[in-house]
CSV table of C-alpha atoms in Angstrom, one decimal:
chain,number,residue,atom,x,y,z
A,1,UNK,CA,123.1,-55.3,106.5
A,2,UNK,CA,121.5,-57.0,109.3
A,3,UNK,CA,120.6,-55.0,112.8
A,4,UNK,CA,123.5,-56.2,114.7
A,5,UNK,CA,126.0,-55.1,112.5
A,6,UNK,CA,125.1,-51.9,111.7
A,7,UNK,CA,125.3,-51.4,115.9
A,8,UNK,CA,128.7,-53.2,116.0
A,9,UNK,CA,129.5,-50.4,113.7
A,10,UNK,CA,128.4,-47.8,115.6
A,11,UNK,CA,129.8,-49.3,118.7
A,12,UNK,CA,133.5,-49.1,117.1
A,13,UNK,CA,135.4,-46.5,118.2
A,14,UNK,CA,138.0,-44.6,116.2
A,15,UNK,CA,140.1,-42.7,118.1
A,16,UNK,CA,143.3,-45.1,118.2
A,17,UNK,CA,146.2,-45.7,116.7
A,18,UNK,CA,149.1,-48.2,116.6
A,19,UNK,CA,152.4,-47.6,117.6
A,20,UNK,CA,155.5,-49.0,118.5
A,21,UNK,CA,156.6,-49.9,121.8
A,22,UNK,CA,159.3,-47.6,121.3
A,23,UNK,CA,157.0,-44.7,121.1
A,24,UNK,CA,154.5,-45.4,123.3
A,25,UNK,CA,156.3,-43.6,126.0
A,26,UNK,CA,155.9,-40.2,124.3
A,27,UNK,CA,152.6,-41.3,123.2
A,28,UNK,CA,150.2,-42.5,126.1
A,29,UNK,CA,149.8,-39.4,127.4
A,30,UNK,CA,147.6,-38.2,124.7
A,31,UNK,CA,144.7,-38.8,126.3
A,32,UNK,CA,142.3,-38.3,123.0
A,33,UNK,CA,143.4,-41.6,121.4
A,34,UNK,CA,143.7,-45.5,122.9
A,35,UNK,CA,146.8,-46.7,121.3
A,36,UNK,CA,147.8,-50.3,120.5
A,37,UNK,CA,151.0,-52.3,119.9
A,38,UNK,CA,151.2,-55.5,118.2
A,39,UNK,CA,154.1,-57.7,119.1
A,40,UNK,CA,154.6,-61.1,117.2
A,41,UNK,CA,151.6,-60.4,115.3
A,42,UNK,CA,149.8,-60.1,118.6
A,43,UNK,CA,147.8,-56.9,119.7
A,44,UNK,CA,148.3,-55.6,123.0
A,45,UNK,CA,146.4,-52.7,124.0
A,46,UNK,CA,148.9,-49.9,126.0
A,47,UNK,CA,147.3,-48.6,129.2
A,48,UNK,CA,148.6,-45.9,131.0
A,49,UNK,CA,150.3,-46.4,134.9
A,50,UNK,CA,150.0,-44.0,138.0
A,51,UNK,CA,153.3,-42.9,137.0
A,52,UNK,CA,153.7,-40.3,134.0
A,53,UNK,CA,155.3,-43.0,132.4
A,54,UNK,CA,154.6,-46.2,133.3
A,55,UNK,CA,152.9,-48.3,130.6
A,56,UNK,CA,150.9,-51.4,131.0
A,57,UNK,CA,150.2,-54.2,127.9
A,58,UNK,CA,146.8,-56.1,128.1
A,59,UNK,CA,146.4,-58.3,125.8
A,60,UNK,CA,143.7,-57.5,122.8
A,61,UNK,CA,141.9,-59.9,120.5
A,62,UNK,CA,140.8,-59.0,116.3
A,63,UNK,CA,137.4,-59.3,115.3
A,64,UNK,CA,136.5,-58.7,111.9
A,65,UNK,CA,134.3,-56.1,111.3
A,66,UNK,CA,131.2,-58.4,110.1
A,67,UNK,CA,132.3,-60.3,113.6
A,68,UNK,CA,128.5,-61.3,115.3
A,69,UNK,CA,127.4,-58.8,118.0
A,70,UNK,CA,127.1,-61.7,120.6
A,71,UNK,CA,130.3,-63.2,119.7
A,72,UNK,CA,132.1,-59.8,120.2
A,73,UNK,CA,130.7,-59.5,123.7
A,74,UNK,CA,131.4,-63.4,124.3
A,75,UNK,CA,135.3,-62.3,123.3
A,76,UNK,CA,135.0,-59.3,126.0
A,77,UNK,CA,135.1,-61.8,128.9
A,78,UNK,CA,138.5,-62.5,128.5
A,79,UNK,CA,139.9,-59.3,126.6
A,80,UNK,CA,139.5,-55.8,127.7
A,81,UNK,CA,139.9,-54.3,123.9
A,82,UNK,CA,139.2,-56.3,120.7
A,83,UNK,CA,140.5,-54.6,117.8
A,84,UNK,CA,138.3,-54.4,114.9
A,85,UNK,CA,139.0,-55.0,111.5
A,86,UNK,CA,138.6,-55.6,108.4
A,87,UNK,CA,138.5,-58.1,105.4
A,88,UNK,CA,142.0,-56.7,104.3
A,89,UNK,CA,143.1,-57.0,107.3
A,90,UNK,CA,143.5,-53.0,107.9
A,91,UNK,CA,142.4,-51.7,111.6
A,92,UNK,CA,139.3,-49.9,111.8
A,93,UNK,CA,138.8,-49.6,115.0
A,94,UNK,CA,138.2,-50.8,118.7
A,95,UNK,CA,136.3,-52.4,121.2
A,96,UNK,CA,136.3,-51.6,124.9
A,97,UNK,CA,135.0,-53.6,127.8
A,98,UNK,CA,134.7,-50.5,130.0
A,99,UNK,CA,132.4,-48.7,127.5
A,100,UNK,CA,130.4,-51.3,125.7
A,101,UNK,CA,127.7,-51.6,128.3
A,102,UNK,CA,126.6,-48.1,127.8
A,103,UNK,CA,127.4,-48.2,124.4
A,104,UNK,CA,125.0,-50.7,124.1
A,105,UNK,CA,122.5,-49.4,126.2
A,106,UNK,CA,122.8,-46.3,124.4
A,107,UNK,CA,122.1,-47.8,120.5
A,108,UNK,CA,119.0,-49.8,122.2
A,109,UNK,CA,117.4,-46.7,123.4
A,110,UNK,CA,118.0,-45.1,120.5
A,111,UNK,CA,116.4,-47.8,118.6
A,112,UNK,CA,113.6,-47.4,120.5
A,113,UNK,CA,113.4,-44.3,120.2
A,114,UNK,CA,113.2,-45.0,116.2
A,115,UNK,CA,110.8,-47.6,116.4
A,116,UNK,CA,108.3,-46.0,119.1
A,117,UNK,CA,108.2,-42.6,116.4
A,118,UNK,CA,107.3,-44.7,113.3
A,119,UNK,CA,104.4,-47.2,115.7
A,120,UNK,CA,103.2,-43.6,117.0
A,121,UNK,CA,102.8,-42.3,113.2
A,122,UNK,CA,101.5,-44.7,110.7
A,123,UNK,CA,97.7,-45.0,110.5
A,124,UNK,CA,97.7,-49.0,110.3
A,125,UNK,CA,97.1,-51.5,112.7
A,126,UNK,CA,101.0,-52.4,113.8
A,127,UNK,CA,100.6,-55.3,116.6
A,128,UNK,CA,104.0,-56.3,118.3
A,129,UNK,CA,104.3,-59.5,121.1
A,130,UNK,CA,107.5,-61.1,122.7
A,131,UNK,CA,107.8,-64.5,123.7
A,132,UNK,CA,105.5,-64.5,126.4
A,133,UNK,CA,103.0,-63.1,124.0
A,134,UNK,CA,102.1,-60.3,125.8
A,135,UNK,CA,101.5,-57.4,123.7
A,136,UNK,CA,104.3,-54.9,123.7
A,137,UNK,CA,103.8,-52.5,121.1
A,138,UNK,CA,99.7,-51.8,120.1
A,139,UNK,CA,99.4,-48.9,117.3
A,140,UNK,CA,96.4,-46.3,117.0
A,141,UNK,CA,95.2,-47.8,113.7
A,142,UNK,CA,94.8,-51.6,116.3
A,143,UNK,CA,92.8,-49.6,118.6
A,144,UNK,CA,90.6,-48.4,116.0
A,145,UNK,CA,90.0,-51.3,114.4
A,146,UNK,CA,89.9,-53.5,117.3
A,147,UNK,CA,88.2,-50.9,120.0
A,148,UNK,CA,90.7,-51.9,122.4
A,149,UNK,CA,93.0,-49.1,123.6
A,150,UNK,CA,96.6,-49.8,124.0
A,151,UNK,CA,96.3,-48.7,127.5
A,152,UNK,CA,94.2,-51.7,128.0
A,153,UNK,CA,96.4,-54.0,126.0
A,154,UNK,CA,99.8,-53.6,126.4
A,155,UNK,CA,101.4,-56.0,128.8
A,156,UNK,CA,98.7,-58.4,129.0
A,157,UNK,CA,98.6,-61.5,126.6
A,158,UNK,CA,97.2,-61.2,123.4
A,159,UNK,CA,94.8,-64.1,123.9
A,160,UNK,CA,92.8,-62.1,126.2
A,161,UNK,CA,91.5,-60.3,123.8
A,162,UNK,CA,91.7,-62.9,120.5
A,163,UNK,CA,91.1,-66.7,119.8
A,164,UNK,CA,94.3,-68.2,119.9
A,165,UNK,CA,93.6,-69.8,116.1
A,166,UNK,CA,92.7,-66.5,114.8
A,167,UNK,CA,96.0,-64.6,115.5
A,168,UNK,CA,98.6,-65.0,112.9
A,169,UNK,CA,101.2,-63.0,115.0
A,170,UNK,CA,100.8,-66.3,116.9
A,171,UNK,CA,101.9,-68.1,113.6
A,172,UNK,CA,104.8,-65.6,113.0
A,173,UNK,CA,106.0,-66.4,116.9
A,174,UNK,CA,106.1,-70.2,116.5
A,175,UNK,CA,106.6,-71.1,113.1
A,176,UNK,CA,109.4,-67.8,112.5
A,177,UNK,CA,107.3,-67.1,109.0
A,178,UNK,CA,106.5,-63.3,108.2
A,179,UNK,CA,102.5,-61.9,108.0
A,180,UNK,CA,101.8,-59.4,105.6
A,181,UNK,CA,98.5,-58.0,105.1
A,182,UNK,CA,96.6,-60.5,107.5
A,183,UNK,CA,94.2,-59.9,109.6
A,184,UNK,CA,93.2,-60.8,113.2
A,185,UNK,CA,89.7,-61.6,114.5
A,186,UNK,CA,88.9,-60.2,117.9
A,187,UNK,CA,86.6,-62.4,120.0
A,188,UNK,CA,83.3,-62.3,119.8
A,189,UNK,CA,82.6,-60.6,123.0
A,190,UNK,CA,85.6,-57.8,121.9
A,191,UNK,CA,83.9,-57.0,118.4
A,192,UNK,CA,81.6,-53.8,118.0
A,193,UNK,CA,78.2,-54.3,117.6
A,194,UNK,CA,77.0,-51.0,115.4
């Protein structure tokens, strides 16, 4: 399952249910659950008024459940809930514009979190560069090989401190192609001399 979905799923929240319009008086001021209507085989998402009970439709769009993280948000501009389903067409849950920012922001950080914990614990040389190739993520097993601390490293571009033809995370960046087991060459004035 790719990255992206398994945060859509996450993202998805569960505490709804759909009702009728004729109930949704009785209903809306259950605070616990966002409910939904679907009228014409269109959803509309039931939001409560000032008044006890005044009810308010906006309309909702369905996503599949495999739906594309960037499509999803893409949808959000011009929905406030997108209801989530799946193949069989059964609801599984929602989407909400309000949240999804800090939803978001929440899954990221703990992704982070995840990632950071397994680059602070193996023993091998892990090497990580964005775009800009500067060096975002620089492992204890790279600093002992390499004799460059990631204090020193991180942020800065990876060809300060390696020949641009020796780097095959330079390879990976432009050509999209994984590197397993290769090695980098530090430059010449950067290598130990025992």
């Amino acid at each position: 399952m790719h990255p992206y979905l398994l945060i859509m799923n996450k993202i998805v929240k569960c505490n709804f249910a759909i009702t009728t319009t004729d109930d949704i008086v009785s209903k809306i001021n259950d605070a616990s659950k966002q409910y939904f209507v679907i009228e014409n085989n269109k959803p509309y998402g039931a939001v409560r008024g000032k008044r006890k009970n005044d009810v308010h439709y906006v309309a909702c769009h369905t996503i599949q459940s495999n739906c594309p993280l960037k499509n999803a948000i893409e949808y959000m501009k011009d929905y406030e809930f997108l209801l989530v389903c799946n193949e069989e067409k059964q609801y599984l849950g929602y989407l909400w514009r309000e949240s999804l920012a800090y939803d978001l922001a929440y899954e990221l950080e703990c992704g982070n979190a995840y990632l950071q914990t397994i680059l602070n614990t193996i023993n091998e040389s892990c090497t990580v560069i964005d775009a800009e190739q500067n060096v975002i993520y620089w492992t204890k097993g790279a600093e002992s090989i390499f004799s460059v601390s990631g204090e020193n490293i991180i942020g800065k571009p990876i060809t300060h401190f390696f020949k641009e033809d020796q780097l095959e995370i330079l390879h990976t960046l432009q050509h999209r192609k994984s590197v397993y087991q290769q090695q980098h060459f530090p430059r010449e004035d950067l290598r130990r001399h025992d």
